[in-house]
mmCIF file of C-alpha atoms in Angstrom:
data_model
loop_
_atom_site.group_PDB
_atom_site.id
_atom_site.type_symbol
_atom_site.label_atom_id
_atom_site.label_comp_id
_atom_site.label_asym_id
_atom_site.label_seq_id
_atom_site.Cartn_x
_atom_site.Cartn_y
_atom_site.Cartn_z
ATOM 1 C CA ASP G 7 -11.885 6.776 -9.017
ATOM 2 C CA ALA G 8 -13.592 5.950 -6.132
ATOM 3 C CA LYS G 9 -13.218 8.704 -2.963
ATOM 4 C CA THR G 10 -12.705 7.625 0.425
ATOM 5 C CA THR G 11 -13.219 9.478 3.730
ATOM 6 C CA GLN G 12 -11.196 8.625 7.043
ATOM 7 C CA PRO G 13 -10.777 10.280 10.134
ATOM 8 C CA ASN G 14 -7.514 11.736 10.570
ATOM 9 C CA SER G 15 -6.792 10.381 13.955
ATOM 10 C CA MET G 16 -8.508 7.998 16.509
ATOM 11 C CA GLU G 17 -7.522 6.995 20.437
ATOM 12 C CA SER G 18 -8.396 3.888 21.695
ATOM 13 C CA ASN G 19 -7.660 2.155 25.190
ATOM 14 C CA GLU G 20 -5.618 -1.098 24.960
ATOM 15 C CA GLU G 21 -7.430 -4.186 25.267
ATOM 16 C CA GLU G 22 -10.748 -2.555 24.130
ATOM 17 C CA PRO G 23 -12.464 -3.263 20.706
ATOM 18 C CA VAL G 24 -11.781 -0.135 18.128
ATOM 19 C CA HIS G 25 -13.932 0.660 15.031
ATOM 20 C CA LEU G 26 -12.501 2.041 12.715
ATOM 21 C CA PRO G 27 -14.983 3.926 9.554
ATOM 22 C CA CYS G 28 -14.684 4.757 6.145
ATOM 23 C CA ASN G 29 -16.805 6.497 3.632
ATOM 24 C CA HIS G 30 -16.552 5.539 0.282
ATOM 25 C CA SER G 31 -20.049 6.999 -1.357
ATOM 26 C CA THR G 32 -18.604 6.353 -4.884
ATOM 27 C CA ILE G 33 -17.519 3.119 -4.902
ATOM 28 C CA SER G 34 -18.672 0.936 -7.759
ATOM 29 C CA GLY G 35 -20.451 -2.362 -7.486
ATOM 30 C CA THR G 36 -17.354 -4.394 -8.501
ATOM 31 C CA ASP G 37 -14.915 -2.529 -6.197
ATOM 32 C CA TYR G 38 -13.563 -4.552 -3.370
ATOM 33 C CA ILE G 39 -12.635 -2.827 -0.416
ATOM 34 C CA HIS G 40 -9.119 -3.742 1.074
ATOM 35 C CA TRP G 41 -7.581 -2.065 4.350
ATOM 36 C CA TYR G 42 -3.946 -2.140 4.921
ATOM 37 C CA ARG G 43 -2.463 -0.761 7.729
ATOM 38 C CA GLN G 44 1.417 0.755 8.017
ATOM 39 C CA LEU G 45 3.078 0.500 11.688
ATOM 40 C CA PRO G 46 6.123 3.145 11.986
ATOM 41 C CA SER G 47 8.969 3.044 9.925
ATOM 42 C CA GLN G 48 7.515 -0.400 8.186
ATOM 43 C CA GLY G 49 6.013 -0.687 4.947
ATOM 44 C CA PRO G 50 1.983 -1.290 4.813
ATOM 45 C CA GLU G 51 0.448 -4.831 5.535
ATOM 46 C CA TYR G 52 -2.435 -6.279 4.351
ATOM 47 C CA VAL G 53 -5.106 -6.236 7.068
ATOM 48 C CA ILE G 54 -8.328 -8.067 5.035
ATOM 49 C CA HIS G 55 -10.539 -7.147 2.177
ATOM 50 C CA GLY G 56 -14.239 -7.834 1.378
ATOM 51 C CA LEU G 57 -16.983 -7.025 -1.539
ATOM 52 C CA THR G 58 -20.435 -6.960 -0.175
ATOM 53 C CA SER G 59 -20.969 -9.279 3.355
ATOM 54 C CA ASN G 60 -19.237 -8.919 6.414
ATOM 55 C CA VAL G 61 -15.334 -10.717 6.592
ATOM 56 C CA ASN G 62 -13.540 -12.080 9.586
ATOM 57 C CA ASN G 63 -9.605 -13.218 9.821
ATOM 58 C CA ARG G 64 -7.073 -13.528 12.238
ATOM 59 C CA MET G 65 -6.394 -9.999 12.264
ATOM 60 C CA ALA G 66 -9.584 -8.529 12.233
ATOM 61 C CA SER G 67 -13.306 -7.831 11.020
ATOM 62 C CA LEU G 68 -14.537 -6.129 8.092
ATOM 63 C CA ALA G 69 -18.080 -4.633 8.310
ATOM 64 C CA ILE G 70 -19.728 -3.538 5.124
ATOM 65 C CA ALA G 71 -22.683 -1.375 4.878
ATOM 66 C CA GLU G 72 -25.235 -2.724 2.755
ATOM 67 C CA ASP G 73 -25.395 0.008 0.618
ATOM 68 C CA ARG G 74 -21.759 -0.501 0.444
ATOM 69 C CA LYS G 75 -21.201 3.176 0.833
ATOM 70 C CA SER G 76 -19.331 2.915 4.030
ATOM 71 C CA SER G 77 -17.241 0.082 6.069
ATOM 72 C CA THR G 78 -15.581 -0.289 9.680
ATOM 73 C CA LEU G 79 -12.661 -2.332 10.417
ATOM 74 C CA ILE G 80 -13.142 -3.687 13.802
ATOM 75 C CA LEU G 81 -10.081 -4.697 15.914
ATOM 76 C CA HIS G 82 -11.427 -6.561 18.430
ATOM 77 C CA ARG G 83 -9.173 -6.129 21.735
ATOM 78 C CA ALA G 84 -6.460 -3.539 20.553
ATOM 79 C CA THR G 85 -2.970 -4.098 21.532
ATOM 80 C CA LEU G 86 0.072 -1.534 21.718
ATOM 81 C CA ARG G 87 1.475 -3.584 18.480
ATOM 82 C CA ASP G 88 -1.824 -1.895 16.877
ATOM 83 C CA ALA G 89 -1.011 1.460 16.711
ATOM 84 C CA ALA G 90 -0.288 2.291 13.054
ATOM 85 C CA VAL G 91 -2.110 4.129 10.133
ATOM 86 C CA TYR G 92 -4.787 2.516 8.699
ATOM 87 C CA TYR G 93 -5.474 3.018 4.925
ATOM 88 C CA CYS G 94 -9.366 2.234 3.267
ATOM 89 C CA ILE G 95 -9.019 1.188 -0.292
ATOM 90 C CA PRO G 96 -11.352 0.712 -2.939
ATOM 91 C CA ARG G 97 -9.725 -1.668 -5.629
ATOM 92 C CA ILE G 98 -10.117 -0.526 -9.134
ATOM 93 C CA SER G 99 -10.436 -3.681 -10.818
ATOM 94 C CA ASN G 100 -10.935 -2.725 -14.087
ATOM 95 C CA PHE G 101 -8.874 -4.617 -16.947
ATOM 96 C CA GLY G 102 -5.774 -2.876 -17.975
ATOM 97 C CA ASN G 103 -6.283 -0.673 -14.849
ATOM 98 C CA GLU G 104 -5.017 -2.781 -11.863
ATOM 99 C CA LYS G 105 -3.954 -0.089 -9.484
ATOM 100 C CA LEU G 106 -4.610 0.506 -5.668
ATOM 101 C CA THR G 107 -4.767 4.097 -4.528
ATOM 102 C CA PHE G 108 -4.034 4.752 -0.838
ATOM 103 C CA GLY G 109 -5.286 7.892 0.781
ATOM 104 C CA THR G 110 -3.726 9.323 3.684
ATOM 105 C CA GLY G 111 -5.573 7.103 6.084
ATOM 106 C CA THR G 112 -6.324 7.160 10.132
ATOM 107 C CA ARG G 113 -3.548 7.241 12.400
ATOM 108 C CA LEU G 114 -4.788 5.008 15.133
ATOM 109 C CA THR G 115 -3.175 5.794 18.892
ATOM 110 C CA ILE G 116 -3.234 3.037 21.504
ATOM 111 C CA ILE G 117 -3.355 4.437 25.050
ATOM 112 C CA PRO G 118 -2.145 1.945 27.444
ATOM 113 C CA ASN F 6 10.864 -17.171 2.243
ATOM 114 C CA ALA F 7 12.472 -13.488 2.191
ATOM 115 C CA GLY F 8 9.284 -12.137 0.698
ATOM 116 C CA VAL F 9 9.831 -8.512 -0.860
ATOM 117 C CA THR F 10 13.413 -7.660 -1.021
ATOM 118 C CA GLN F 11 15.082 -3.512 -1.308
ATOM 119 C CA THR F 12 18.103 -2.753 -1.863
ATOM 120 C CA PRO F 13 19.545 0.126 -0.859
ATOM 121 C CA LYS F 14 17.818 0.890 2.498
ATOM 122 C CA PHE F 15 18.908 4.370 2.215
ATOM 123 C CA GLN F 16 20.420 6.443 -0.703
ATOM 124 C CA VAL F 17 21.783 9.912 -0.803
ATOM 125 C CA LEU F 18 22.017 11.125 -4.335
ATOM 126 C CA LYS F 19 23.057 14.635 -6.174
ATOM 127 C CA THR F 20 20.787 16.274 -8.360
ATOM 128 C CA GLY F 21 21.310 14.804 -11.750
ATOM 129 C CA GLN F 22 22.922 11.334 -10.943
ATOM 130 C CA SER F 23 21.153 8.463 -11.865
ATOM 131 C CA MET F 24 20.410 5.172 -9.838
ATOM 132 C CA THR F 25 18.543 1.762 -9.577
ATOM 133 C CA LEU F 26 16.308 1.052 -6.924
ATOM 134 C CA GLN F 27 16.100 -3.016 -6.629
ATOM 135 C CA CYS F 28 13.366 -4.761 -5.813
ATOM 136 C CA ALA F 29 13.411 -8.801 -5.651
ATOM 137 C CA GLN F 30 10.317 -11.225 -4.677
ATOM 138 C CA ASP F 31 10.625 -15.319 -3.916
ATOM 139 C CA MET F 32 7.289 -15.785 -4.157
ATOM 140 C CA ASN F 33 6.223 -16.297 -7.591
ATOM 141 C CA HIS F 34 4.206 -13.066 -7.783
ATOM 142 C CA GLU F 35 2.996 -12.147 -11.394
ATOM 143 C CA TYR F 36 2.315 -8.406 -10.097
ATOM 144 C CA MET F 37 4.527 -5.910 -8.972
ATOM 145 C CA SER F 38 4.586 -2.568 -8.137
ATOM 146 C CA TRP F 39 6.313 0.759 -6.691
ATOM 147 C CA TYR F 40 5.046 3.437 -4.386
ATOM 148 C CA ARG F 41 6.314 6.312 -3.034
ATOM 149 C CA GLN F 42 5.773 7.869 0.320
ATOM 150 C CA ASP F 43 6.404 11.682 0.963
ATOM 151 C CA PRO F 44 6.256 12.696 4.616
ATOM 152 C CA GLY F 45 2.517 13.168 5.986
ATOM 153 C CA MET F 46 1.012 12.132 3.128
ATOM 154 C CA GLY F 47 -0.284 8.189 1.489
ATOM 155 C CA LEU F 48 1.350 6.113 -0.607
ATOM 156 C CA ARG F 49 1.186 6.865 -4.531
ATOM 157 C CA LEU F 50 1.806 4.631 -7.399
ATOM 158 C CA ILE F 51 4.956 4.987 -9.631
ATOM 159 C CA HIS F 52 4.869 1.924 -11.735
ATOM 160 C CA TYR F 53 3.177 -1.464 -11.877
ATOM 161 C CA SER F 54 3.642 -4.566 -13.598
ATOM 162 C CA VAL F 55 1.092 -7.624 -14.276
ATOM 163 C CA GLY F 56 3.740 -9.888 -15.424
ATOM 164 C CA ALA F 57 7.167 -10.263 -17.053
ATOM 165 C CA GLY F 58 7.625 -8.169 -20.135
ATOM 166 C CA ILE F 59 4.525 -6.237 -18.917
ATOM 167 C CA THR F 60 4.649 -2.654 -17.406
ATOM 168 C CA ASP F 61 2.464 0.297 -16.743
ATOM 169 C CA GLN F 62 2.265 3.703 -15.594
ATOM 170 C CA GLY F 63 0.521 4.608 -12.371
ATOM 171 C CA GLU F 64 -0.013 7.842 -10.657
ATOM 172 C CA VAL F 65 3.256 9.568 -10.744
ATOM 173 C CA PRO F 66 5.252 8.285 -13.396
ATOM 174 C CA ASN F 67 7.219 10.865 -14.284
ATOM 175 C CA GLY F 68 11.195 10.856 -13.861
ATOM 176 C CA TYR F 69 10.854 7.150 -13.520
ATOM 177 C CA ASN F 70 11.549 4.181 -15.767
ATOM 178 C CA VAL F 71 10.776 0.418 -15.085
ATOM 179 C CA SER F 72 11.372 -2.839 -16.854
ATOM 180 C CA ARG F 73 10.081 -6.570 -16.250
ATOM 181 C CA SER F 74 12.370 -9.029 -17.362
ATOM 182 C CA THR F 75 12.170 -11.575 -15.029
ATOM 183 C CA THR F 76 9.075 -12.633 -12.545
ATOM 184 C CA GLU F 77 11.276 -12.139 -9.875
ATOM 185 C CA ASP F 78 12.850 -8.391 -10.359
ATOM 186 C CA PHE F 79 11.352 -5.422 -10.876
ATOM 187 C CA PRO F 80 13.983 -2.561 -10.499
ATOM 188 C CA LEU F 81 13.108 1.253 -10.533
ATOM 189 C CA ARG F 82 15.289 3.421 -12.176
ATOM 190 C CA LEU F 83 15.931 7.499 -11.603
ATOM 191 C CA LEU F 84 17.795 8.615 -15.011
ATOM 192 C CA SER F 85 18.334 11.926 -13.588
ATOM 193 C CA ALA F 86 17.451 12.779 -9.825
ATOM 194 C CA ALA F 87 15.921 15.964 -8.656
ATOM 195 C CA PRO F 88 14.942 16.869 -5.207
ATOM 196 C CA SER F 89 11.280 16.352 -5.289
ATOM 197 C CA GLN F 90 11.944 12.483 -6.112
ATOM 198 C CA THR F 91 13.247 12.916 -2.179
ATOM 199 C CA SER F 92 10.867 10.332 -0.573
ATOM 200 C CA VAL F 93 10.626 6.692 0.880
ATOM 201 C CA TYR F 94 9.987 3.966 -2.164
ATOM 202 C CA PHE F 95 7.976 1.089 -1.273
ATOM 203 C CA CYS F 96 8.169 -1.983 -3.384
ATOM 204 C CA ALA F 97 4.983 -4.110 -3.517
ATOM 205 C CA SER F 98 4.251 -7.622 -5.122
ATOM 206 C CA SER F 99 1.440 -10.015 -4.777
ATOM 207 C CA TYR F 100 -0.307 -13.298 -6.531
ATOM 208 C CA SER F 101 -2.694 -11.670 -9.328
ATOM 209 C CA GLY F 102 -3.341 -7.913 -9.251
ATOM 210 C CA PRO F 103 -3.245 -5.425 -6.435
ATOM 211 C CA ALA F 104 -4.926 -7.472 -3.694
ATOM 212 C CA LYS F 105 -3.311 -8.694 -0.820
ATOM 213 C CA LEU F 106 0.058 -6.673 -1.357
ATOM 214 C CA PHE F 107 3.310 -7.748 0.159
ATOM 215 C CA PHE F 108 5.368 -4.701 1.001
ATOM 216 C CA GLY F 109 9.225 -4.569 1.049
ATOM 217 C CA SER F 110 11.105 -2.573 4.067
ATOM 218 C CA GLY F 111 11.290 0.545 1.736
ATOM 219 C CA THR F 112 14.443 2.519 0.383
ATOM 220 C CA GLN F 113 14.838 6.200 2.242
ATOM 221 C CA LEU F 114 16.087 8.147 -0.915
ATOM 222 C CA SER F 115 17.366 11.930 -0.471
ATOM 223 C CA VAL F 116 18.332 13.954 -3.625
ATOM 224 C CA LEU F 117 20.444 16.776 -2.970
#
C-alpha cells in the first residue's frame, strides 16, 4: 500500500488561499490521488481526485508533482466552512482489492 | 434524493449483545463499504461490496459480518458486541469502486 504523509494541522486566515501538502513517495503508476474532507461531526465528503495532471473543480484544485511523489490541494479562498480534516488518499486500484485507506489527515483551522 | 441513510444514529449496547447497523442508498451505486472511526484516528475499512451478492474484507473485519442481497442495502452485523467496538461507523457508496464515495452521517455506537 502506498503511504502518505500530511501535516497534522494547519491554520489559515479567512478569505486567503490554502495549500495543503501531501507526500506519497511510494505511489504506484496507476494509483489515483483522492482528497476527502470531514467537517466536524459529519461523514467525509469527496473533494477531488487526479492521476497525473492538475485538476480543478468547484471546490478546489489539485496540483500533482511531475514525479507524482507529492500533491497539493488548493483552496482558493478559504471560508469558515472549510475548517475540516483533509485526507489525502492514494487509491489502490488492483482488481479484487478495491480499498480506500484513510490516514489521520490534516486538521485545517480557519482564522476569522 | 436521500443519498446514503444510516440507522440508528446512536446506539448503546451491553457486551455480548448483537445488533445490525443499517445502511441504504438510493443512487443505484454498485460499490458500498463500512468504515469505523475511533477518536483522533482516521477511518478504517471494515468490509466492502462491489455489487449484490459480493462482499470482501477490509482492514478490520473481525467481529463484523456483512451481506449484500440487494443493490440498495448493506447491513453491518455485530454478533457479540465488545467494548473495543465502541466507535463511530460510517457507510459509504459509489457508482463504481471507491472513487467519489458518498458517506452517510454515521452511527455512534457505545458498548458497555
